[in-house]
């Protein structure tokens, strides 16, 4: 499922490090420190183990990058030409001291969001003159603008979950008489069978459970006459060092929907299409949210749309940029994000419609192409 032609990985990581350094200079940051989380695989194609033993990439603005890593993990690292050097530490060494040493007297460091606080606290002790800020301020905007290879990786992952959604809409995934958890497990198996390395989530919510946006699929048995919301995705291409995520939501109704469900879905359909259509380069991200939200408000569903319209997607299932009121940043070429309005009426039903969309010079390019209507399945 690796998109072709695959770029030269060494060149890719080399270029990304160069872009990070440019952003560091622009923000007056001397050192970027990255540990667990998605920044590291994006930057060098290696994902740190979430261990009590510290793994940390040290990127000086004007020197060579070093991956400080437990010696027993060093064998897992694929060296990337001259992008960075590996600095293995032995069990009796203090990795924090090694990192502090590499930083030198750096007064301004930016550190990854997910770095364990124990390491940050130790670094603050070891390097008291250093001020720390969030590395996401540097790396997030760079990661948000996907290159051609990343867009093709996202497209491949989206196409894979679309194939599952087609089966769902055709009634080829059994629902009635199964529990939500059984259907969720079925979706998970299909996510892997369609080429993903990891299942990130497979929300299955039936009837009134669909009114909880992040419902945990459980023991509730799915019955005829209800709506079933399925929101699922995974990560594809992990073996290449940097996997990319899918995320799609479709609802099906078992048997003819009642008027209340049909009317709500018509408004949702229109709102989702309006937000996608609004996703032109230069548009403030909050306007993309408002485009759909205004339609739901006008139709009387405003109070039932309880979350933002969308999130960026890439190496992480949720990352910059966020499509939400208050985010006045403009949409940029290469931004990849979800458009997923929903209507959640407690005790009755819920629904959501979600595509991943990429911003291009020629307008929005939806990666999910599976039918957007409320599919009616037998049962
Ligand atoms: Zn989703
Ligand atoms: Zn999503």
PDB file of C-alpha atoms in Angstrom, residues 196-314:
ATOM      1  CA  UNK A 196      -3.532  -0.657   7.822  1.00  0.00           C
ATOM      2  CA  UNK A 197      -0.887  -1.580  10.386  1.00  0.00           C
ATOM      3  CA  UNK A 198      -2.900  -0.326  13.341  1.00  0.00           C
ATOM      4  CA  UNK A 199      -6.534   0.128  14.278  1.00  0.00           C
ATOM      5  CA  UNK A 200      -6.884   3.534  15.942  1.00  0.00           C
ATOM      6  CA  UNK A 201     -10.594   3.357  16.749  1.00  0.00           C
ATOM      7  CA  UNK A 202     -13.806   1.750  15.541  1.00  0.00           C
ATOM      8  CA  UNK A 203     -16.744   3.526  17.143  1.00  0.00           C
ATOM      9  CA  UNK A 204     -20.032   1.691  16.667  1.00  0.00           C
ATOM     10  CA  UNK A 205     -23.010   3.416  18.287  1.00  0.00           C
ATOM     11  CA  UNK A 206     -26.593   2.283  17.794  1.00  0.00           C
ATOM     12  CA  UNK A 207     -29.809   4.210  18.344  1.00  0.00           C
ATOM     13  CA  UNK A 208     -29.660   6.483  21.384  1.00  0.00           C
ATOM     14  CA  UNK A 209     -26.001   5.540  21.955  1.00  0.00           C
ATOM     15  CA  UNK A 210     -25.151   7.457  18.773  1.00  0.00           C
ATOM     16  CA  UNK A 211     -26.015  10.640  20.685  1.00  0.00           C
ATOM     17  CA  UNK A 212     -22.665  10.236  22.504  1.00  0.00           C
ATOM     18  CA  UNK A 213     -20.012  11.402  19.994  1.00  0.00           C
ATOM     19  CA  UNK A 214     -17.199   9.198  21.341  1.00  0.00           C
ATOM     20  CA  UNK A 215     -19.386   6.301  22.467  1.00  0.00           C
ATOM     21  CA  UNK A 216     -17.459   3.213  23.575  1.00  0.00           C
ATOM     22  CA  UNK A 217     -18.854   0.258  21.622  1.00  0.00           C
ATOM     23  CA  UNK A 218     -20.368  -2.071  24.171  1.00  0.00           C
ATOM     24  CA  UNK A 219     -22.678  -4.985  24.862  1.00  0.00           C
ATOM     25  CA  UNK A 220     -25.790  -3.315  23.465  1.00  0.00           C
ATOM     26  CA  UNK A 221     -27.386  -5.499  20.797  1.00  0.00           C
ATOM     27  CA  UNK A 222     -28.213  -3.693  17.541  1.00  0.00           C
ATOM     28  CA  UNK A 223     -31.868  -3.857  16.586  1.00  0.00           C
ATOM     29  CA  UNK A 224     -33.950  -3.300  13.500  1.00  0.00           C
ATOM     30  CA  UNK A 225     -35.290   0.234  13.073  1.00  0.00           C
ATOM     31  CA  UNK A 226     -32.273   2.106  14.418  1.00  0.00           C
ATOM     32  CA  UNK A 227     -29.481   4.270  13.140  1.00  0.00           C
ATOM     33  CA  UNK A 228     -25.939   2.892  13.484  1.00  0.00           C
ATOM     34  CA  UNK A 229     -23.046   5.348  13.509  1.00  0.00           C
ATOM     35  CA  UNK A 230     -19.666   3.902  12.517  1.00  0.00           C
ATOM     36  CA  UNK A 231     -16.533   6.074  12.861  1.00  0.00           C
ATOM     37  CA  UNK A 232     -13.345   4.171  12.173  1.00  0.00           C
ATOM     38  CA  UNK A 233      -9.750   4.544  11.130  1.00  0.00           C
ATOM     39  CA  UNK A 234      -6.228   3.246  11.431  1.00  0.00           C
ATOM     40  CA  UNK A 235      -2.614   3.942  10.554  1.00  0.00           C
ATOM     41  CA  UNK A 236      -1.074   2.676   7.319  1.00  0.00           C
ATOM     42  CA  UNK A 237       2.572   2.397   6.312  1.00  0.00           C
ATOM     43  CA  UNK A 238       4.138   2.231   9.775  1.00  0.00           C
ATOM     44  CA  UNK A 239       6.865  -0.109   8.468  1.00  0.00           C
ATOM     45  CA  UNK A 240       8.291   2.648   6.278  1.00  0.00           C
ATOM     46  CA  UNK A 241       8.979   4.597   9.480  1.00  0.00           C
ATOM     47  CA  UNK A 242       6.114   7.055   9.204  1.00  0.00           C
ATOM     48  CA  UNK A 243       2.518   5.826   9.023  1.00  0.00           C
ATOM     49  CA  UNK A 244      -0.468   7.950   7.998  1.00  0.00           C
ATOM     50  CA  UNK A 245      -3.999   7.821   9.389  1.00  0.00           C
ATOM     51  CA  UNK A 246      -7.488   7.296   8.057  1.00  0.00           C
ATOM     52  CA  UNK A 247     -10.731   8.458   9.680  1.00  0.00           C
ATOM     53  CA  UNK A 248     -14.223   8.211   8.211  1.00  0.00           C
ATOM     54  CA  UNK A 249     -17.756   8.279   9.592  1.00  0.00           C
ATOM     55  CA  UNK A 250     -20.853   6.939   7.910  1.00  0.00           C
ATOM     56  CA  UNK A 251     -24.282   6.176   9.346  1.00  0.00           C
ATOM     57  CA  UNK A 252     -26.675   3.517   8.157  1.00  0.00           C
ATOM     58  CA  UNK A 253     -30.297   3.028   9.122  1.00  0.00           C
ATOM     59  CA  UNK A 254     -31.725  -0.448   9.541  1.00  0.00           C
ATOM     60  CA  UNK A 255     -35.026  -0.227   7.733  1.00  0.00           C
ATOM     61  CA  UNK A 256     -36.817   3.002   6.771  1.00  0.00           C
ATOM     62  CA  UNK A 257     -35.825   5.917   9.034  1.00  0.00           C
ATOM     63  CA  UNK A 258     -38.543   7.891  10.823  1.00  0.00           C
ATOM     64  CA  UNK A 259     -39.176  11.457   9.641  1.00  0.00           C
ATOM     65  CA  UNK A 260     -37.201  12.987  12.537  1.00  0.00           C
ATOM     66  CA  UNK A 261     -34.070  11.056  11.561  1.00  0.00           C
ATOM     67  CA  UNK A 262     -34.480  11.753   7.870  1.00  0.00           C
ATOM     68  CA  UNK A 263     -34.950  15.493   8.431  1.00  0.00           C
ATOM     69  CA  UNK A 264     -31.935  15.701  10.713  1.00  0.00           C
ATOM     70  CA  UNK A 265     -29.807  13.772   8.233  1.00  0.00           C
ATOM     71  CA  UNK A 266     -30.814  16.057   5.360  1.00  0.00           C
ATOM     72  CA  UNK A 267     -29.560  19.046   7.382  1.00  0.00           C
ATOM     73  CA  UNK A 268     -26.364  17.193   8.328  1.00  0.00           C
ATOM     74  CA  UNK A 269     -25.705  16.246   4.698  1.00  0.00           C
ATOM     75  CA  UNK A 270     -26.118  19.850   3.621  1.00  0.00           C
ATOM     76  CA  UNK A 271     -23.969  21.179   6.475  1.00  0.00           C
ATOM     77  CA  UNK A 272     -21.109  18.783   5.764  1.00  0.00           C
ATOM     78  CA  UNK A 273     -21.134  19.635   2.049  1.00  0.00           C
ATOM     79  CA  UNK A 274     -21.159  23.365   2.889  1.00  0.00           C
ATOM     80  CA  UNK A 275     -18.113  23.071   5.152  1.00  0.00           C
ATOM     81  CA  UNK A 276     -16.238  21.053   2.519  1.00  0.00           C
ATOM     82  CA  UNK A 277     -17.127  23.625  -0.156  1.00  0.00           C
ATOM     83  CA  UNK A 278     -15.935  26.435   2.132  1.00  0.00           C
ATOM     84  CA  UNK A 279     -12.490  24.828   2.447  1.00  0.00           C
ATOM     85  CA  UNK A 280     -10.670  27.022  -0.045  1.00  0.00           C
ATOM     86  CA  UNK A 281      -7.096  28.169   0.522  1.00  0.00           C
ATOM     87  CA  UNK A 282      -6.912  31.401   2.490  1.00  0.00           C
ATOM     88  CA  UNK A 283     -10.261  30.917   4.253  1.00  0.00           C
ATOM     89  CA  UNK A 284      -9.970  31.259   8.038  1.00  0.00           C
ATOM     90  CA  UNK A 285     -10.413  27.803   9.580  1.00  0.00           C
ATOM     91  CA  UNK A 286     -13.235  29.069  11.783  1.00  0.00           C
ATOM     92  CA  UNK A 287     -15.210  30.039   8.667  1.00  0.00           C
ATOM     93  CA  UNK A 288     -15.154  26.407   7.515  1.00  0.00           C
ATOM     94  CA  UNK A 289     -16.698  25.489  10.867  1.00  0.00           C
ATOM     95  CA  UNK A 290     -19.270  28.285  10.576  1.00  0.00           C
ATOM     96  CA  UNK A 291     -20.337  27.297   7.044  1.00  0.00           C
ATOM     97  CA  UNK A 292     -21.822  24.027   8.253  1.00  0.00           C
ATOM     98  CA  UNK A 293     -22.784  25.186  11.716  1.00  0.00           C
ATOM     99  CA  UNK A 294     -24.926  28.024  10.303  1.00  0.00           C
ATOM    100  CA  UNK A 295     -26.948  25.503   8.310  1.00  0.00           C
ATOM    101  CA  UNK A 296     -27.520  23.291  11.337  1.00  0.00           C
ATOM    102  CA  UNK A 297     -28.487  26.321  13.430  1.00  0.00           C
ATOM    103  CA  UNK A 298     -30.942  27.546  10.805  1.00  0.00           C
ATOM    104  CA  UNK A 299     -32.504  24.070  10.691  1.00  0.00           C
ATOM    105  CA  UNK A 300     -32.900  24.062  14.476  1.00  0.00           C
ATOM    106  CA  UNK A 301     -30.065  21.641  15.282  1.00  0.00           C
ATOM    107  CA  UNK A 302     -27.447  24.136  16.459  1.00  0.00           C
ATOM    108  CA  UNK A 303     -27.613  23.087  20.117  1.00  0.00           C
ATOM    109  CA  UNK A 304     -27.104  19.434  19.119  1.00  0.00           C
ATOM    110  CA  UNK A 305     -23.802  20.046  17.288  1.00  0.00           C
ATOM    111  CA  UNK A 306     -21.603  19.911  20.358  1.00  0.00           C
ATOM    112  CA  UNK A 307     -18.086  19.690  18.935  1.00  0.00           C
ATOM    113  CA  UNK A 308     -15.754  21.448  16.505  1.00  0.00           C
ATOM    114  CA  UNK A 309     -16.085  20.642  12.801  1.00  0.00           C
ATOM    115  CA  UNK A 310     -12.735  18.951  12.393  1.00  0.00           C
ATOM    116  CA  UNK A 311      -9.111  18.201  13.153  1.00  0.00           C
ATOM    117  CA  UNK A 312      -5.966  17.884  11.114  1.00  0.00           C
ATOM    118  CA  UNK A 313      -4.756  14.385  10.294  1.00  0.00           C
ATOM    119  CA  UNK A 314      -1.425  12.909   9.281  1.00  0.00           C
TER     120      UNK A 314
END
